[in-house]
Amino acid sequence: MFDSQKLSFENFLMGLKHGVYIFTKDGCQACEDYKREIAWENSCFLYIVETTTEEERNILAKLVGRNGF
C-alpha cells in the first residue's frame, strides 16, 4: 500500500474522490488487522482514512448514515 493511499480525515472531507474508502478508528485492533490484510492491494482507487477524534467520527456517521465501525 502506498502512502498516497492514506488520507487524513480533513483531506477526505476537502477532496472527495471516486474510489473505495476504508475508515479506521485509532486504537481499533480489528481496523489494524484489516489494514494489514489489505496492505498488498495497490490501487489508486483505494484509500485508508484514519478518524482520530470523536468529532470526525460524528461527521462521518452523518455522511454515511452509520455510526459504527
mmCIF file with all atom_site columns, N, CA and C in Angstrom, residues 18-57:
data_model
loop_
_atom_site.group_PDB
_atom_site.id
_atom_site.type_symbol
_atom_site.label_atom_id
_atom_site.label_alt_id
_atom_site.label_comp_id
_atom_site.label_asym_id
_atom_site.label_entity_id
_atom_site.label_seq_id
_atom_site.pdbx_PDB_ins_code
_atom_site.Cartn_x
_atom_site.Cartn_y
_atom_site.Cartn_z
_atom_site.occupancy
_atom_site.B_iso_or_equiv
_atom_site.pdbx_formal_charge
_atom_site.auth_seq_id
_atom_site.auth_comp_id
_atom_site.auth_asym_id
_atom_site.auth_atom_id
_atom_site.pdbx_PDB_model_num
ATOM 1   N N  . HIS A 1 18 ? -13.518 9.642  -6.355 1.00 0.00 ? 18 HIS A N  1
ATOM 2   C CA . HIS A 1 18 ? -14.142 8.357  -6.618 1.00 0.00 ? 18 HIS A CA 1
ATOM 3   C C  . HIS A 1 18 ? -13.203 7.263  -6.140 1.00 0.00 ? 18 HIS A C  1
ATOM 4   N N  . GLY A 1 19 ? -13.761 6.268  -5.494 1.00 0.00 ? 19 GLY A N  1
ATOM 5   C CA . GLY A 1 19 ? -12.942 5.169  -5.032 1.00 0.00 ? 19 GLY A CA 1
ATOM 6   C C  . GLY A 1 19 ? -13.570 4.465  -3.844 1.00 0.00 ? 19 GLY A C  1
ATOM 7   N N  . VAL A 1 20 ? -12.792 3.607  -3.242 1.00 0.00 ? 20 VAL A N  1
ATOM 8   C CA . VAL A 1 20 ? -13.212 2.865  -2.058 1.00 0.00 ? 20 VAL A CA 1
ATOM 9   C C  . VAL A 1 20 ? -12.475 3.448  -0.866 1.00 0.00 ? 20 VAL A C  1
ATOM 10  N N  . TYR A 1 21 ? -13.242 3.843  0.136  1.00 0.00 ? 21 TYR A N  1
ATOM 11  C CA . TYR A 1 21 ? -12.667 4.416  1.348  1.00 0.00 ? 21 TYR A CA 1
ATOM 12  C C  . TYR A 1 21 ? -12.836 3.428  2.492  1.00 0.00 ? 21 TYR A C  1
ATOM 13  N N  . ILE A 1 22 ? -11.756 3.183  3.195  1.00 0.00 ? 22 ILE A N  1
ATOM 14  C CA . ILE A 1 22 ? -11.799 2.342  4.384  1.00 0.00 ? 22 ILE A CA 1
ATOM 15  C C  . ILE A 1 22 ? -11.476 3.253  5.561  1.00 0.00 ? 22 ILE A C  1
ATOM 16  N N  . PHE A 1 23 ? -12.458 3.426  6.434  1.00 0.00 ? 23 PHE A N  1
ATOM 17  C CA . PHE A 1 23 ? -12.292 4.300  7.587  1.00 0.00 ? 23 PHE A CA 1
ATOM 18  C C  . PHE A 1 23 ? -11.852 3.472  8.772  1.00 0.00 ? 23 PHE A C  1
ATOM 19  N N  . THR A 1 24 ? -10.818 3.943  9.439  1.00 0.00 ? 24 THR A N  1
ATOM 20  C CA . THR A 1 24 ? -10.299 3.228  10.596 1.00 0.00 ? 24 THR A CA 1
ATOM 21  C C  . THR A 1 24 ? -10.372 4.135  11.813 1.00 0.00 ? 24 THR A C  1
ATOM 22  N N  . LYS A 1 25 ? -10.426 3.501  12.945 1.00 0.00 ? 25 LYS A N  1
ATOM 23  C CA . LYS A 1 25 ? -10.501 4.207  14.218 1.00 0.00 ? 25 LYS A CA 1
ATOM 24  C C  . LYS A 1 25 ? -9.193  3.986  14.956 1.00 0.00 ? 25 LYS A C  1
ATOM 25  N N  . ASP A 1 26 ? -8.617  5.036  15.452 1.00 0.00 ? 26 ASP A N  1
ATOM 26  C CA . ASP A 1 26 ? -7.366  4.963  16.183 1.00 0.00 ? 26 ASP A CA 1
ATOM 27  C C  . ASP A 1 26 ? -7.510  4.013  17.369 1.00 0.00 ? 26 ASP A C  1
ATOM 28  N N  . GLY A 1 27 ? -6.617  3.042  17.453 1.00 0.00 ? 27 GLY A N  1
ATOM 29  C CA . GLY A 1 27 ? -6.625  2.107  18.574 1.00 0.00 ? 27 GLY A CA 1
ATOM 30  C C  . GLY A 1 27 ? -7.540  0.911  18.394 1.00 0.00 ? 27 GLY A C  1
ATOM 31  N N  . CYS A 1 28 ? -8.153  0.769  17.243 1.00 0.00 ? 28 CYS A N  1
ATOM 32  C CA . CYS A 1 28 ? -9.066  -0.350 16.974 1.00 0.00 ? 28 CYS A CA 1
ATOM 33  C C  . CYS A 1 28 ? -8.258  -1.523 16.431 1.00 0.00 ? 28 CYS A C  1
ATOM 34  N N  . GLN A 1 29 ? -8.220  -2.630 17.168 1.00 0.00 ? 29 GLN A N  1
ATOM 35  C CA . GLN A 1 29 ? -7.435  -3.784 16.750 1.00 0.00 ? 29 GLN A CA 1
ATOM 36  C C  . GLN A 1 29 ? -7.996  -4.413 15.476 1.00 0.00 ? 29 GLN A C  1
ATOM 37  N N  . ALA A 1 30 ? -9.309  -4.469 15.341 1.00 0.00 ? 30 ALA A N  1
ATOM 38  C CA . ALA A 1 30 ? -9.914  -5.021 14.122 1.00 0.00 ? 30 ALA A CA 1
ATOM 39  C C  . ALA A 1 30 ? -9.528  -4.181 12.905 1.00 0.00 ? 30 ALA A C  1
ATOM 40  N N  . CYS A 1 31 ? -9.491  -2.861 13.072 1.00 0.00 ? 31 CYS A N  1
ATOM 41  C CA . CYS A 1 31 ? -9.088  -1.966 11.979 1.00 0.00 ? 31 CYS A CA 1
ATOM 42  C C  . CYS A 1 31 ? -7.633  -2.216 11.592 1.00 0.00 ? 31 CYS A C  1
ATOM 43  N N  . GLU A 1 32 ? -6.767  -2.353 12.574 1.00 0.00 ? 32 GLU A N  1
ATOM 44  C CA . GLU A 1 32 ? -5.350  -2.605 12.300 1.00 0.00 ? 32 GLU A CA 1
ATOM 45  C C  . GLU A 1 32 ? -5.154  -3.944 11.597 1.00 0.00 ? 32 GLU A C  1
ATOM 46  N N  . ASP A 1 33 ? -5.884  -4.966 12.038 1.00 0.00 ? 33 ASP A N  1
ATOM 47  C CA . ASP A 1 33 ? -5.791  -6.282 11.406 1.00 0.00 ? 33 ASP A CA 1
ATOM 48  C C  . ASP A 1 33 ? -6.244  -6.210 9.947  1.00 0.00 ? 33 ASP A C  1
ATOM 49  N N  . TYR A 1 34 ? -7.337  -5.492 9.693  1.00 0.00 ? 34 TYR A N  1
ATOM 50  C CA . TYR A 1 34 ? -7.852  -5.371 8.332  1.00 0.00 ? 34 TYR A CA 1
ATOM 51  C C  . TYR A 1 34 ? -6.874  -4.609 7.442  1.00 0.00 ? 34 TYR A C  1
ATOM 52  N N  . LYS A 1 35 ? -6.270  -3.551 7.967  1.00 0.00 ? 35 LYS A N  1
ATOM 53  C CA . LYS A 1 35 ? -5.285  -2.794 7.187  1.00 0.00 ? 35 LYS A CA 1
ATOM 54  C C  . LYS A 1 35 ? -4.105  -3.687 6.801  1.00 0.00 ? 35 LYS A C  1
ATOM 55  N N  . ARG A 1 36 ? -3.676  -4.560 7.703  1.00 0.00 ? 36 ARG A N  1
ATOM 56  C CA . ARG A 1 36 ? -2.590  -5.493 7.389  1.00 0.00 ? 36 ARG A CA 1
ATOM 57  C C  . ARG A 1 36 ? -3.011  -6.492 6.319  1.00 0.00 ? 36 ARG A C  1
ATOM 58  N N  . GLU A 1 37 ? -4.265  -6.935 6.372  1.00 0.00 ? 37 GLU A N  1
ATOM 59  C CA . GLU A 1 37 ? -4.754  -7.909 5.395  1.00 0.00 ? 37 GLU A CA 1
ATOM 60  C C  . GLU A 1 37 ? -4.787  -7.334 3.978  1.00 0.00 ? 37 GLU A C  1
ATOM 61  N N  . ILE A 1 38 ? -5.087  -6.056 3.855  1.00 0.00 ? 38 ILE A N  1
ATOM 62  C CA . ILE A 1 38 ? -5.202  -5.465 2.519  1.00 0.00 ? 38 ILE A CA 1
ATOM 63  C C  . ILE A 1 38 ? -3.969  -4.659 2.125  1.00 0.00 ? 38 ILE A C  1
ATOM 64  N N  . ALA A 1 39 ? -2.916  -4.769 2.895  1.00 0.00 ? 39 ALA A N  1
ATOM 65  C CA . ALA A 1 39 ? -1.706  -3.981 2.615  1.00 0.00 ? 39 ALA A CA 1
ATOM 66  C C  . ALA A 1 39 ? -1.116  -4.287 1.245  1.00 0.00 ? 39 ALA A C  1
ATOM 67  N N  . TRP A 1 40 ? -1.349  -5.462 0.723  1.00 0.00 ? 40 TRP A N  1
ATOM 68  C CA . TRP A 1 40 ? -0.805  -5.838 -0.582 1.00 0.00 ? 40 TRP A CA 1
ATOM 69  C C  . TRP A 1 40 ? -1.571  -5.190 -1.730 1.00 0.00 ? 40 TRP A C  1
ATOM 70  N N  . GLU A 1 41 ? -2.786  -4.675 -1.464 1.00 0.00 ? 41 GLU A N  1
ATOM 71  C CA . GLU A 1 41 ? -3.579  -4.019 -2.506 1.00 0.00 ? 41 GLU A CA 1
ATOM 72  C C  . GLU A 1 41 ? -2.872  -2.756 -2.965 1.00 0.00 ? 41 GLU A C  1
ATOM 73  N N  . ASN A 1 42 ? -2.756  -2.603 -4.242 1.00 0.00 ? 42 ASN A N  1
ATOM 74  C CA . ASN A 1 42 ? -2.087  -1.444 -4.803 1.00 0.00 ? 42 ASN A CA 1
ATOM 75  C C  . ASN A 1 42 ? -3.004  -0.844 -5.861 1.00 0.00 ? 42 ASN A C  1
ATOM 76  N N  . SER A 1 43 ? -3.906  0.006  -5.410 1.00 0.00 ? 43 SER A N  1
ATOM 77  C CA . SER A 1 43 ? -4.880  0.603  -6.315 1.00 0.00 ? 43 SER A CA 1
ATOM 78  C C  . SER A 1 43 ? -4.968  2.096  -6.048 1.00 0.00 ? 43 SER A C  1
ATOM 79  N N  . CYS A 1 44 ? -5.043  2.851  -7.106 1.00 0.00 ? 44 CYS A N  1
ATOM 80  C CA . CYS A 1 44 ? -5.174  4.302  -6.938 1.00 0.00 ? 44 CYS A CA 1
ATOM 81  C C  . CYS A 1 44 ? -6.593  4.677  -6.525 1.00 0.00 ? 44 CYS A C  1
ATOM 82  N N  . PHE A 1 45 ? -7.489  3.710  -6.431 1.00 0.00 ? 45 PHE A N  1
ATOM 83  C CA . PHE A 1 45 ? -8.871  3.979  -6.034 1.00 0.00 ? 45 PHE A CA 1
ATOM 84  C C  . PHE A 1 45 ? -9.192  3.485  -4.630 1.00 0.00 ? 45 PHE A C  1
ATOM 85  N N  . LEU A 1 46 ? -8.188  3.037  -3.893 1.00 0.00 ? 46 LEU A N  1
ATOM 86  C CA . LEU A 1 46 ? -8.360  2.547  -2.532 1.00 0.00 ? 46 LEU A CA 1
ATOM 87  C C  . LEU A 1 46 ? -7.700  3.513  -1.575 1.00 0.00 ? 46 LEU A C  1
ATOM 88  N N  . TYR A 1 47 ? -8.479  3.990  -0.598 1.00 0.00 ? 47 TYR A N  1
ATOM 89  C CA . TYR A 1 47 ? -7.965  4.963  0.362  1.00 0.00 ? 47 TYR A CA 1
ATOM 90  C C  . TYR A 1 47 ? -8.242  4.503  1.784  1.00 0.00 ? 47 TYR A C  1
ATOM 91  N N  . ILE A 1 48 ? -7.259  4.675  2.656  1.00 0.00 ? 48 ILE A N  1
ATOM 92  C CA . ILE A 1 48 ? -7.409  4.418  4.079  1.00 0.00 ? 48 ILE A CA 1
ATOM 93  C C  . ILE A 1 48 ? -7.526  5.773  4.764  1.00 0.00 ? 48 ILE A C  1
ATOM 94  N N  . VAL A 1 49 ? -8.614  5.972  5.505  1.00 0.00 ? 49 VAL A N  1
ATOM 95  C CA . VAL A 1 49 ? -8.847  7.245  6.180  1.00 0.00 ? 49 VAL A CA 1
ATOM 96  C C  . VAL A 1 49 ? -8.913  6.978  7.673  1.00 0.00 ? 49 VAL A C  1
ATOM 97  N N  . GLU A 1 50 ? -7.992  7.554  8.414  1.00 0.00 ? 50 GLU A N  1
ATOM 98  C CA . GLU A 1 50 ? -7.937  7.387  9.867  1.00 0.00 ? 50 GLU A CA 1
ATOM 99  C C  . GLU A 1 50 ? -8.767  8.471  10.535 1.00 0.00 ? 50 GLU A C  1
ATOM 100 N N  . THR A 1 51 ? -9.736  8.057  11.352 1.00 0.00 ? 51 THR A N  1
ATOM 101 C CA . THR A 1 51 ? -10.504 9.020  12.140 1.00 0.00 ? 51 THR A CA 1
ATOM 102 C C  . THR A 1 51 ? -9.931  8.995  13.549 1.00 0.00 ? 51 THR A C  1
ATOM 103 N N  . THR A 1 52 ? -9.471  10.139 14.006 1.00 0.00 ? 52 THR A N  1
ATOM 104 C CA . THR A 1 52 ? -8.777  10.173 15.294 1.00 0.00 ? 52 THR A CA 1
ATOM 105 C C  . THR A 1 52 ? -9.593  10.807 16.415 1.00 0.00 ? 52 THR A C  1
ATOM 106 N N  . THR A 1 53 ? -10.593 11.593 16.079 1.00 0.00 ? 53 THR A N  1
ATOM 107 C CA . THR A 1 53 ? -11.376 12.257 17.126 1.00 0.00 ? 53 THR A CA 1
ATOM 108 C C  . THR A 1 53 ? -12.839 11.842 17.044 1.00 0.00 ? 53 THR A C  1
ATOM 109 N N  . GLU A 1 54 ? -13.531 12.049 18.129 1.00 0.00 ? 54 GLU A N  1
ATOM 110 C CA . GLU A 1 54 ? -14.962 11.752 18.179 1.00 0.00 ? 54 GLU A CA 1
ATOM 111 C C  . GLU A 1 54 ? -15.737 12.655 17.225 1.00 0.00 ? 54 GLU A C  1
ATOM 112 N N  . GLU A 1 55 ? -15.289 13.891 17.081 1.00 0.00 ? 55 GLU A N  1
ATOM 113 C CA . GLU A 1 55 ? -15.939 14.820 16.157 1.00 0.00 ? 55 GLU A CA 1
ATOM 114 C C  . GLU A 1 55 ? -15.866 14.295 14.716 1.00 0.00 ? 55 GLU A C  1
ATOM 115 N N  . GLU A 1 56 ? -14.712 13.781 14.317 1.00 0.00 ? 56 GLU A N  1
ATOM 116 C CA . GLU A 1 56 ? -14.567 13.214 12.978 1.00 0.00 ? 56 GLU A CA 1
ATOM 117 C C  . GLU A 1 56 ? -15.502 12.027 12.779 1.00 0.00 ? 56 GLU A C  1
ATOM 118 N N  . ARG A 1 57 ? -15.609 11.177 13.799 1.00 0.00 ? 57 ARG A N  1
ATOM 119 C CA . ARG A 1 57 ? -16.499 10.027 13.702 1.00 0.00 ? 57 ARG A CA 1
ATOM 120 C C  . ARG A 1 57 ? -17.964 10.451 13.620 1.00 0.00 ? 57 ARG A C  1
#
